[in-house]
Coordinates of N, CA and C in Angstrom, one line a residue:
Chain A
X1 N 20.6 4.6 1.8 CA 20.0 3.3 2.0 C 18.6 3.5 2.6
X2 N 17.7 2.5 2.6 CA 16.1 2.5 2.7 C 15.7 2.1 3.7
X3 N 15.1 2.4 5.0 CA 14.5 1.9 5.7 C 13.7 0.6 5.2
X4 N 13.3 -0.4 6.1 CA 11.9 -1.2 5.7 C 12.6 -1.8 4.2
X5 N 12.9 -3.0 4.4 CA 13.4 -4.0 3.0 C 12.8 -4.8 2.9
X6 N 11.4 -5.4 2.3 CA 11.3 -6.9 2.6 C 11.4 -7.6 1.2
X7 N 11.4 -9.0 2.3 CA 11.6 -10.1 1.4 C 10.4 -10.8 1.4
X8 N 10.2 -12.0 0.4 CA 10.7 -12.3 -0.8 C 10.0 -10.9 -1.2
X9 N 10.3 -10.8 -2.4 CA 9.7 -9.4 -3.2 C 7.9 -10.2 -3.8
X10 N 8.1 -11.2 -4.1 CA 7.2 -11.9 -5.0 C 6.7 -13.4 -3.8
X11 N 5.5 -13.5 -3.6 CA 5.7 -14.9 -2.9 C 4.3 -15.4 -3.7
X12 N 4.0 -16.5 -4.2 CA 2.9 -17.2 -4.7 C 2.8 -18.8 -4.2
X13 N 1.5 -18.7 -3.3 CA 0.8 -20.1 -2.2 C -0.4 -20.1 -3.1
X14 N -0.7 -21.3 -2.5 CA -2.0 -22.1 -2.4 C -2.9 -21.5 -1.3
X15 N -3.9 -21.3 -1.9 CA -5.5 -21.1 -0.8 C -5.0 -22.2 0.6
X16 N -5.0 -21.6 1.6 CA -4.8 -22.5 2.8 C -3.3 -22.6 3.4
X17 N -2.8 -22.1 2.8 CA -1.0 -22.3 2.9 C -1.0 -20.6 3.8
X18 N 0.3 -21.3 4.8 CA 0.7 -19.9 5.0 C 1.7 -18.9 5.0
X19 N 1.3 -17.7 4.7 CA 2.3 -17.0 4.1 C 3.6 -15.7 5.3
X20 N 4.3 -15.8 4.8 CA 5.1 -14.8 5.5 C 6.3 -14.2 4.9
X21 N 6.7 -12.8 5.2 CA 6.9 -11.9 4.4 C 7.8 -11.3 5.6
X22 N 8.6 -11.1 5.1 CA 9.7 -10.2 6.0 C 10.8 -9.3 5.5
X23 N 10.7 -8.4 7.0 CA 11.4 -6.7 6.6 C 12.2 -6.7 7.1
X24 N 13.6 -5.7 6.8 CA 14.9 -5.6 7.7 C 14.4 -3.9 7.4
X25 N 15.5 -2.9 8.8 CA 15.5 -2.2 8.5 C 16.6 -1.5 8.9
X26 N 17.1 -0.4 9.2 CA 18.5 0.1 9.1 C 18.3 0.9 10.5
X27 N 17.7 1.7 10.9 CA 17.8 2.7 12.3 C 17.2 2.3 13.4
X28 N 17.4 3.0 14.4 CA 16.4 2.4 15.7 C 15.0 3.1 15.7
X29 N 14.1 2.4 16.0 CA 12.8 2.7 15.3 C 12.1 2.7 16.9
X30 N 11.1 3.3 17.1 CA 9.9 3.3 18.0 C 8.9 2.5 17.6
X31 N 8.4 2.0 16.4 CA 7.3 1.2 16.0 C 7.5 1.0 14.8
X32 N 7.0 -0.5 14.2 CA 7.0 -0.8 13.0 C 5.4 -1.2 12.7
X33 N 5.2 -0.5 10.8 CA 4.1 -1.0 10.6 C 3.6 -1.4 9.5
X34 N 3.0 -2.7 9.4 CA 2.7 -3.1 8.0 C 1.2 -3.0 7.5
X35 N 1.4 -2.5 6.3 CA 0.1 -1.8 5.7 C -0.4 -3.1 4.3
X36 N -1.1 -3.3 3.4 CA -1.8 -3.7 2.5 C -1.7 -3.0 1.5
X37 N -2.2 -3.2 0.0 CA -2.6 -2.2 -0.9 C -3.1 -3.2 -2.3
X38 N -4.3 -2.9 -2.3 CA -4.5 -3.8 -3.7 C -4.0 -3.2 -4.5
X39 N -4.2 -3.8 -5.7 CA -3.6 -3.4 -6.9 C -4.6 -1.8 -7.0
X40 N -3.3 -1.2 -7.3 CA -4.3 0.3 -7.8 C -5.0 0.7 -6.7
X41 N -4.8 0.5 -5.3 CA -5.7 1.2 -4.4 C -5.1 1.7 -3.3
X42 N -5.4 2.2 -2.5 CA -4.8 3.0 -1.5 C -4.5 1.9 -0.4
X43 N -3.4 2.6 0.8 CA -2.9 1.4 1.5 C -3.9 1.9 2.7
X44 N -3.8 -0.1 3.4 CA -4.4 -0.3 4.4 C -3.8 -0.6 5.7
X45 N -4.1 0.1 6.4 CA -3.1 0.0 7.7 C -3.7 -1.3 8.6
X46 N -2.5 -2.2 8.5 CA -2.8 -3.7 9.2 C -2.4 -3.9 10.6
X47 N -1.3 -3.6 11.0 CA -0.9 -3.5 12.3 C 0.1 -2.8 12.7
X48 N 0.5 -2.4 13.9 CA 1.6 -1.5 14.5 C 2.1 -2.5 15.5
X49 N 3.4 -2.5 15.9 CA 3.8 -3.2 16.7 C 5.4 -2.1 17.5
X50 N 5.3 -1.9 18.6 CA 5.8 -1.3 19.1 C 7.5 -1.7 19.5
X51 N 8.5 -0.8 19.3 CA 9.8 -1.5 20.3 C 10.2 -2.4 21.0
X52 N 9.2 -2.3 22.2 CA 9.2 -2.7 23.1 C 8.7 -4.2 22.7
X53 N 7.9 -4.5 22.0 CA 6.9 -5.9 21.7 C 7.6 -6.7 21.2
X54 N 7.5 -7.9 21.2 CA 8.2 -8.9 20.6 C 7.0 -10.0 19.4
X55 N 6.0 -10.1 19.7 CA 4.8 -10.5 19.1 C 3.4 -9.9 19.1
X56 N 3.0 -9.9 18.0 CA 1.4 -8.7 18.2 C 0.8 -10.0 17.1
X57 N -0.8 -9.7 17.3 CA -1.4 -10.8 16.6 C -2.7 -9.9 16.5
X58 N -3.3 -10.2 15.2 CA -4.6 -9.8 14.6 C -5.1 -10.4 13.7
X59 N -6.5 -11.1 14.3 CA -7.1 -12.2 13.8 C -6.0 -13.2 12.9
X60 N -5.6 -13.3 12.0 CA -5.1 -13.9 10.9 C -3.5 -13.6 10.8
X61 N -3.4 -12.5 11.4 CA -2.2 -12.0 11.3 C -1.1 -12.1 12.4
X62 N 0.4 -12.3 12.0 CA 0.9 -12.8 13.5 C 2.3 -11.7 13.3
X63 N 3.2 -10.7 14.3 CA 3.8 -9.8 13.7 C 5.0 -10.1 14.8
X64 N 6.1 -10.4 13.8 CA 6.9 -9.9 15.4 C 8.3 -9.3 14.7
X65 N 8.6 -9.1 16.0 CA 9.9 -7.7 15.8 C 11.2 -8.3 16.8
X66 N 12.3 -8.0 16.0 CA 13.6 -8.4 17.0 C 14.3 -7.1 16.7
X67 N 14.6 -6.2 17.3 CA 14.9 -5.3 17.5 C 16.7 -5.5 17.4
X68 N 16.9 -6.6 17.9 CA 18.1 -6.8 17.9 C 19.2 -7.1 16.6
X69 N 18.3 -7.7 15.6 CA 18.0 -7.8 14.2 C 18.0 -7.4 13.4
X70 N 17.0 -5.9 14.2 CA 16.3 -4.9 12.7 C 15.4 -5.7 12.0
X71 N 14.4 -6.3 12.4 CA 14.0 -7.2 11.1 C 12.3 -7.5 11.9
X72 N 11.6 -8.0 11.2 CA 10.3 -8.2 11.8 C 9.4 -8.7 10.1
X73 N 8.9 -9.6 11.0 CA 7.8 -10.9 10.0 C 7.1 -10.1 10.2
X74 N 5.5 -10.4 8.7 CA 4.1 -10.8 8.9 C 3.8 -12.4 8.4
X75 N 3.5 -12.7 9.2 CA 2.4 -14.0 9.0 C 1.0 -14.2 8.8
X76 N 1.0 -14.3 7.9 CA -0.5 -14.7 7.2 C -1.3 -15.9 7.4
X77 N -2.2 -16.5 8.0 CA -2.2 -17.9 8.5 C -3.1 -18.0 7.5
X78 N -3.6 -19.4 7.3 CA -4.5 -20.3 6.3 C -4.9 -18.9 5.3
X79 N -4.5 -18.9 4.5 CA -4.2 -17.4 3.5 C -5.8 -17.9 2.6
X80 N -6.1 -16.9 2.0 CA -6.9 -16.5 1.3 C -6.8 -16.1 -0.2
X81 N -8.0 -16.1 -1.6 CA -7.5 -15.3 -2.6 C -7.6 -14.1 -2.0
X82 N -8.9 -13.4 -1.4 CA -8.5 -12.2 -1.0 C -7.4 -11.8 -0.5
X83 N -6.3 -12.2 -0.5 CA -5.3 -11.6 0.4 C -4.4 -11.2 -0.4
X84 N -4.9 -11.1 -1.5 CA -3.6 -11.3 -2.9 C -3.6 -9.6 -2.7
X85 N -2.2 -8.8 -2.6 CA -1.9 -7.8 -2.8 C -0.8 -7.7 -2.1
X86 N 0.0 -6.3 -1.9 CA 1.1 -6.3 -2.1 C 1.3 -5.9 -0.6
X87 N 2.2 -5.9 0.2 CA 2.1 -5.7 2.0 C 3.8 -4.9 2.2
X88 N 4.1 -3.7 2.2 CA 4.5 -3.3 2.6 C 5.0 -2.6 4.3
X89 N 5.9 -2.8 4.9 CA 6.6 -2.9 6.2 C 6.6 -0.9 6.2
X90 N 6.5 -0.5 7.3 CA 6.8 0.9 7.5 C 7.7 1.7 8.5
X91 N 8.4 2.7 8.9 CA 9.1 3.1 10.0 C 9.2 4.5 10.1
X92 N 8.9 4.8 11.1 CA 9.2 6.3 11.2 C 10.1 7.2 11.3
X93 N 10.8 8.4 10.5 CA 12.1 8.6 10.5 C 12.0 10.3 10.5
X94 N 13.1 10.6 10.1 CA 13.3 12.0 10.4 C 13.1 12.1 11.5
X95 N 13.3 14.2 11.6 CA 13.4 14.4 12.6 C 11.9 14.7 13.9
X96 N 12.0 14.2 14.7 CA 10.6 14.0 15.3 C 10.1 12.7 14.9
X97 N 10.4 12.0 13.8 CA 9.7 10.9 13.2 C 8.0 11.5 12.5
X98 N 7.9 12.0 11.9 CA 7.3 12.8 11.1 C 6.8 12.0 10.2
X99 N 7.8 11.5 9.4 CA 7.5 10.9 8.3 C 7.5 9.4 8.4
X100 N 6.6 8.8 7.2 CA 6.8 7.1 7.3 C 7.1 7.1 6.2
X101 N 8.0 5.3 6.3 CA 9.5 5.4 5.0 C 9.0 3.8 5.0
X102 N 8.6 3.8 3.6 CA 8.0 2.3 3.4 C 9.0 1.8 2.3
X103 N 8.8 0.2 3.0 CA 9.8 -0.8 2.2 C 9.3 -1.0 0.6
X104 N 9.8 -1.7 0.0 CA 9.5 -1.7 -1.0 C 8.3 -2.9 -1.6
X105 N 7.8 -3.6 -0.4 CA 6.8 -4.7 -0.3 C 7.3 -5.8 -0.8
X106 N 6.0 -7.1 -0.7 CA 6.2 -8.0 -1.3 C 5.0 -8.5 -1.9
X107 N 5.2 -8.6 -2.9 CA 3.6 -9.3 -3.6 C 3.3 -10.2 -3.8
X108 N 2.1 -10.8 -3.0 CA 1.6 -11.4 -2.9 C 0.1 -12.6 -3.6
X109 N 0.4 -13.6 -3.9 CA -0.3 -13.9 -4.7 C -0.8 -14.8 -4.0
X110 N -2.1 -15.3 -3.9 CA -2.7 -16.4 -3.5 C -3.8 -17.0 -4.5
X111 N -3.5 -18.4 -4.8 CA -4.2 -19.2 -5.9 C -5.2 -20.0 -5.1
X112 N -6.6 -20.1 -6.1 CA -7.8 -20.4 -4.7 C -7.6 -21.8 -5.8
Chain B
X1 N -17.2 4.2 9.2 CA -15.8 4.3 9.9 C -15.3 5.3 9.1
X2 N -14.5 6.4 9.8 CA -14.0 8.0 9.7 C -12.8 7.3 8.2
X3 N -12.8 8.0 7.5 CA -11.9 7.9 6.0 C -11.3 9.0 5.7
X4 N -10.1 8.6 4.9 CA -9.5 10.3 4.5 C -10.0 10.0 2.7
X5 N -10.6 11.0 2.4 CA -11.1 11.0 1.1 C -10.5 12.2 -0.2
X6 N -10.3 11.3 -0.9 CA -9.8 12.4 -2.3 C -9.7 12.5 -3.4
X7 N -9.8 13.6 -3.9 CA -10.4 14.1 -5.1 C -9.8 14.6 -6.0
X8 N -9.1 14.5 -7.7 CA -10.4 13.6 -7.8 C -9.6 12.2 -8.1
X9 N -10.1 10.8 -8.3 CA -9.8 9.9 -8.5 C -8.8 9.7 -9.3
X10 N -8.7 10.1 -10.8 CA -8.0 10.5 -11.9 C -8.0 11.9 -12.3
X11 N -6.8 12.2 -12.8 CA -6.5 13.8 -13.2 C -5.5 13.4 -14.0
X12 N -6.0 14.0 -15.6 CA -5.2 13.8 -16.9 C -4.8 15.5 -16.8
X13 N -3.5 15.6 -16.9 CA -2.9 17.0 -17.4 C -2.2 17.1 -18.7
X14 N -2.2 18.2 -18.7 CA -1.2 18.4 -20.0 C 0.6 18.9 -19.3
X15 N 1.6 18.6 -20.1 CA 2.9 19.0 -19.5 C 3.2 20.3 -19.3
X16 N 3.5 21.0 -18.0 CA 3.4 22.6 -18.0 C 2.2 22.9 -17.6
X17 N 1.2 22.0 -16.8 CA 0.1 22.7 -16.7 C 0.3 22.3 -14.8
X18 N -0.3 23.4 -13.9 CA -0.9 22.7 -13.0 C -1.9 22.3 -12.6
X19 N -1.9 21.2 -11.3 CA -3.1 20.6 -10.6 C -2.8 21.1 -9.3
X20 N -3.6 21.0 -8.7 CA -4.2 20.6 -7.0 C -4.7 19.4 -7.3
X21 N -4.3 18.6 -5.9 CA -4.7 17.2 -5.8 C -5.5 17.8 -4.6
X22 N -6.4 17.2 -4.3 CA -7.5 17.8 -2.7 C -7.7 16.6 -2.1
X23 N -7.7 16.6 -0.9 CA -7.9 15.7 0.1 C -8.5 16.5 1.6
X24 N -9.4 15.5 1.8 CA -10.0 15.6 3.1 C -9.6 15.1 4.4
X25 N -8.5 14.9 4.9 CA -8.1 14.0 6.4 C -9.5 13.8 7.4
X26 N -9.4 12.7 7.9 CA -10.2 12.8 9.1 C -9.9 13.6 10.0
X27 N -11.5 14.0 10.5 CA -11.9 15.0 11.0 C -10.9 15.6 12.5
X28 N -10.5 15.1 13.7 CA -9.9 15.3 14.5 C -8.7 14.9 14.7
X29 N -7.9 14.4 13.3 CA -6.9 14.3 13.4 C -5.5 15.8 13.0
X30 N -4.7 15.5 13.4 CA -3.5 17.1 13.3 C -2.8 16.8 12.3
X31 N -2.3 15.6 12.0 CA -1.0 15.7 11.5 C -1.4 15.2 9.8
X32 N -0.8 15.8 8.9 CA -1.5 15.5 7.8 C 0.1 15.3 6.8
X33 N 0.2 14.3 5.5 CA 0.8 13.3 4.6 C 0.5 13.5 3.0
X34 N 1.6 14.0 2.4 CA 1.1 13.1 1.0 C 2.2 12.4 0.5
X35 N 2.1 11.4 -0.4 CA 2.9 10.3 -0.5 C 2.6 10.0 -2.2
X36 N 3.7 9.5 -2.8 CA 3.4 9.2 -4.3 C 4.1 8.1 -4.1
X37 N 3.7 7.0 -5.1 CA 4.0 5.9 -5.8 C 4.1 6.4 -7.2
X38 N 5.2 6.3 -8.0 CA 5.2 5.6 -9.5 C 5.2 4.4 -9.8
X39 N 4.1 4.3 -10.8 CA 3.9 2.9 -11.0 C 5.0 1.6 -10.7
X40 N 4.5 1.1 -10.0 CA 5.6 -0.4 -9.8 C 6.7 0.2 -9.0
X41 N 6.9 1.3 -8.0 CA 8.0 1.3 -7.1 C 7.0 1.6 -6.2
X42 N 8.3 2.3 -5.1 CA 7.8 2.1 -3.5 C 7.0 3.7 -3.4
X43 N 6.1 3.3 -2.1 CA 5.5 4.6 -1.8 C 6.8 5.6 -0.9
X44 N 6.4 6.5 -1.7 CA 7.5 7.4 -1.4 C 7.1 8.9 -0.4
X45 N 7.6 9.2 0.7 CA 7.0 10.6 1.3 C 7.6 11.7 0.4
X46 N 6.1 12.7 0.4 CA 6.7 14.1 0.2 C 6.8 15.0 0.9
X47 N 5.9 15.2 1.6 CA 5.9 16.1 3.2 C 4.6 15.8 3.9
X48 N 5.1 16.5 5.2 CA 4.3 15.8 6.2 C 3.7 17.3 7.3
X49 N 2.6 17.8 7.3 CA 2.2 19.4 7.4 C 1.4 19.2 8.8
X50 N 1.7 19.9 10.0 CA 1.5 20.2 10.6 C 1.0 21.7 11.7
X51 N 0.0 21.9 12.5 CA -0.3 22.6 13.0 C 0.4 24.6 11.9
X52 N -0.5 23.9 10.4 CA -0.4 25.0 9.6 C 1.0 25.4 8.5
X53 N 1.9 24.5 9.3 CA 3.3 24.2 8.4 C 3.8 23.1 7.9
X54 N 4.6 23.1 7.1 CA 5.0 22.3 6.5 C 6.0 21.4 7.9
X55 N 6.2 20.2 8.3 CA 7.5 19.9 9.5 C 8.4 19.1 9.1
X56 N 8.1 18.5 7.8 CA 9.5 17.6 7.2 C 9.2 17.6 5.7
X57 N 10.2 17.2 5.0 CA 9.6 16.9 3.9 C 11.0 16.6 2.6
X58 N 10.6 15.7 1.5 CA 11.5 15.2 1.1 C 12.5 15.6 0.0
X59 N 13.4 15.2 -0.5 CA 14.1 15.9 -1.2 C 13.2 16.0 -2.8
X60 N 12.4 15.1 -3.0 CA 11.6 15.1 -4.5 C 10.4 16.3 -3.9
X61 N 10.3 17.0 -2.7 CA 9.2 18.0 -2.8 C 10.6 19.1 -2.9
X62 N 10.1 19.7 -4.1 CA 11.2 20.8 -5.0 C 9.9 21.8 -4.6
X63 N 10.5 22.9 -5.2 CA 9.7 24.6 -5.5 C 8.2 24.2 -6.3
X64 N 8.7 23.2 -6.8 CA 7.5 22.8 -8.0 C 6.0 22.7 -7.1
X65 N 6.8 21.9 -5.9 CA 5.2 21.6 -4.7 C 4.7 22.6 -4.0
X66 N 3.8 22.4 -3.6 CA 2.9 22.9 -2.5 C 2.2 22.3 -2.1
X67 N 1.8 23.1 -0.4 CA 0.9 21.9 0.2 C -0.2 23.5 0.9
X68 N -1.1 22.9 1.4 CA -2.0 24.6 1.8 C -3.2 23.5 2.5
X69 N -3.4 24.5 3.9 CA -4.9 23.5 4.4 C -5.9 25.2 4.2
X70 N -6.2 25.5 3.4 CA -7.2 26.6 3.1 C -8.4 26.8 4.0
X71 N -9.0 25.8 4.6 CA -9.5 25.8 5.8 C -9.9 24.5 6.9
X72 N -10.6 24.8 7.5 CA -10.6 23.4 8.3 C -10.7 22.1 8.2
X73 N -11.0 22.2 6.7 CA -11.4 20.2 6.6 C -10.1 20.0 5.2
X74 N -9.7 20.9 4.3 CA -9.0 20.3 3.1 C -7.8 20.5 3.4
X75 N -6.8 19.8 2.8 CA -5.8 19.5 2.8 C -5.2 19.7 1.0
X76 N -3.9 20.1 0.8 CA -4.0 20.2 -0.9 C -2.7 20.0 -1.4
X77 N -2.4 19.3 -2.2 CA -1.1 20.0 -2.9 C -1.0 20.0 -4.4
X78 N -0.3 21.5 -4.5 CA -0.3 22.3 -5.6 C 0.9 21.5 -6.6
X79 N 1.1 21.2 -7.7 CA 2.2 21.0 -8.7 C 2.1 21.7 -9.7
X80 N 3.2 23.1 -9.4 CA 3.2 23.3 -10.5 C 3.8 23.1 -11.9
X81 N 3.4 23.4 -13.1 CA 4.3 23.2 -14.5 C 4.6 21.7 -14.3
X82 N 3.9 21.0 -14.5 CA 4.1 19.1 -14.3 C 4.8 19.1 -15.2
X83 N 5.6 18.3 -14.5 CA 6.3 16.8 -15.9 C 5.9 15.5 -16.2
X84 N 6.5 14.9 -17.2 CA 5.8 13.5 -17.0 C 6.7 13.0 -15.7
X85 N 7.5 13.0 -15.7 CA 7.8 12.2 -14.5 C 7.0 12.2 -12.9
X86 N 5.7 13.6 -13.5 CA 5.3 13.4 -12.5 C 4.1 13.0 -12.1
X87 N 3.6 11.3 -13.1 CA 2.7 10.9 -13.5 C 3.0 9.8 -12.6
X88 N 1.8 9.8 -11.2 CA 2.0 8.5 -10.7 C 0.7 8.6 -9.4
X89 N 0.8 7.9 -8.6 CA -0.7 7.8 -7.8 C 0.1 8.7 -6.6
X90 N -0.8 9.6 -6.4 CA -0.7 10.5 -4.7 C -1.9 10.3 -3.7
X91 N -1.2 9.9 -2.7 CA -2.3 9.1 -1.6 C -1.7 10.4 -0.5
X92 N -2.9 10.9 0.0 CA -2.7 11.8 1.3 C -3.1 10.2 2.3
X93 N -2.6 11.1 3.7 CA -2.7 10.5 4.8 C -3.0 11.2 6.1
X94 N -3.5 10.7 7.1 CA -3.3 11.5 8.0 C -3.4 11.2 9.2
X95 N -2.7 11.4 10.6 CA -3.0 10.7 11.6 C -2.9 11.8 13.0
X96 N -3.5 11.1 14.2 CA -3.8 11.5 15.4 C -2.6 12.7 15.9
X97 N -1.7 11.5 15.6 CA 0.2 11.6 16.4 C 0.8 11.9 14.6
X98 N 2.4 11.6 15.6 CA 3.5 11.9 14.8 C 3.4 10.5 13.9
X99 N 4.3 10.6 13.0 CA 4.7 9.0 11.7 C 5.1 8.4 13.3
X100 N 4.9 7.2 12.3 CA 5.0 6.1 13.3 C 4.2 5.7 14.3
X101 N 3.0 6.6 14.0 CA 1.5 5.8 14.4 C 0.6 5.4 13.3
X102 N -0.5 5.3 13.8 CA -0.9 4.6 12.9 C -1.5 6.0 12.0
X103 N -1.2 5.7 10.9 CA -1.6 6.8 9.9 C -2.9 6.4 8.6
X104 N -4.0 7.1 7.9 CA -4.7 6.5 7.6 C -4.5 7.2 6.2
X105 N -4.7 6.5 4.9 CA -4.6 6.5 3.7 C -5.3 7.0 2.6
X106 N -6.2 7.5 1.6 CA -6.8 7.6 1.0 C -6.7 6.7 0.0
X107 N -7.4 6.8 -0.8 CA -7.6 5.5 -1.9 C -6.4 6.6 -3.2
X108 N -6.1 7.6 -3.1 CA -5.0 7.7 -3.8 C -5.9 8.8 -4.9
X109 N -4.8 9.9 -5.5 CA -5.6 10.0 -7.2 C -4.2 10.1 -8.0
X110 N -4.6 9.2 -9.3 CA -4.1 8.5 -10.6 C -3.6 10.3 -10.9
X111 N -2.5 10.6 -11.1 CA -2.0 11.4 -11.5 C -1.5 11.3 -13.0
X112 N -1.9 11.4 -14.4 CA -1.7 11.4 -15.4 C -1.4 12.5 -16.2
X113 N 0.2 12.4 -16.6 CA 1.0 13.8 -17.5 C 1.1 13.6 -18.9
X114 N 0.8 13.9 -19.9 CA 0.5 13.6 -20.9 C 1.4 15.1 -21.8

């Protein structure tokens, strides 16, 4: 089984609508993090949100984690065409936590 | 703003041949990543190389891989005797701390097996 699941796989809004995207994940984690990636380009590291945190917020972006759940949103507020690409959820695993184990994303489409 | 950069963008092979993929991590960071995506799935880890060794690494990094920081600034890994299956984007990474901080990405190079 996969760390980091999210849902919808596909979400398509309107310019101004907002969007949200959400991950489940399977172990107990120290921090969760969701990255960006345009089509064809390398990923963008959007925020980290810790254990401990229950809500983290950057500019546009609103992140929260229930630990009790396994699971944690991104919120995208008054959304953009730029925002169109694909947002995958991350977690750290193995031993040490070494490695990051990314969900399978969701892509995102926004129509201006 | 500090980037992890890599080279080269696109690499067409032939089947049975190898590459080195090269990457540059930012500069004062330790902990160094490479990661593939095949087209239209998930980004996937292959190992994760630390203070000169290898410290984790996945069951798809077989004998075929390699990884080597040759000297202070590159980062590499070696594939030998490609297959097509192993035609897909490799993005190094690399960060301060262990996974699970924040890690920084390269724009990826288009790995093409022909």
């Amino acid at each position: 089984s996969q760390q980091g699941e999210e849902d919808p796989q596909a979400l398509s809004i309107q310019e101004g609508e907002n969007a949200t995207m959400n991950c489940s994940y399977k172990t107990s984690i120290n921090n969760l993090q969701w990255y960006r990636q345009n089509s064809g380009r390398g990923l963008v590291h959007l925020i980290l949100i810790r254990s401990n945190e229950r809500e983290k917020h950057s500019g546009r972006l609103r992140v929260t984690l229930d630990t009790s759940k396994k699971s944690s949103s991104l919120l995208i507020t008054a959304s953009r065409a730029a925002d169109t690409a694909s947002y995958f959820c991350a977690t750290a695993a193995g031993t040490g936590g070494f490695k990051t184990i990314f969900g399978a994303g969701t892509r995102l489409f926004v129509k201006a | 703003e500090p980037e992890v950069t890599q080279t080269p963008s696109h690499q067409v092979t032939q089947m049975g041949q190898e590459v080195i993929l090269r990457c540059v991590p930012i500069s004062n960071h330790l902990y160094f990543y490479w990661y593939r995506q095949i087209l239209g799935q998930k980004v996937e880890f292959l190992v994760s190389f630390y203070n000169n060794e290898i410290s984790e690494k996945s069951e798809i990094f077989d004998d075929q891989f390699s990884v080597e920081r040759p000297d202070g600034s590159n980062f590499t890994l070696k594939i030998r005797s490609t297959k097509l299956e192993d035609s897909a984007m490799y993005f190094c990474a690399s960060s301060e701390s262990r996974g699970g901080t924040e890690a920084f990405f390269g724009q990826g190079t288009r790995l093409t097996v022909v």
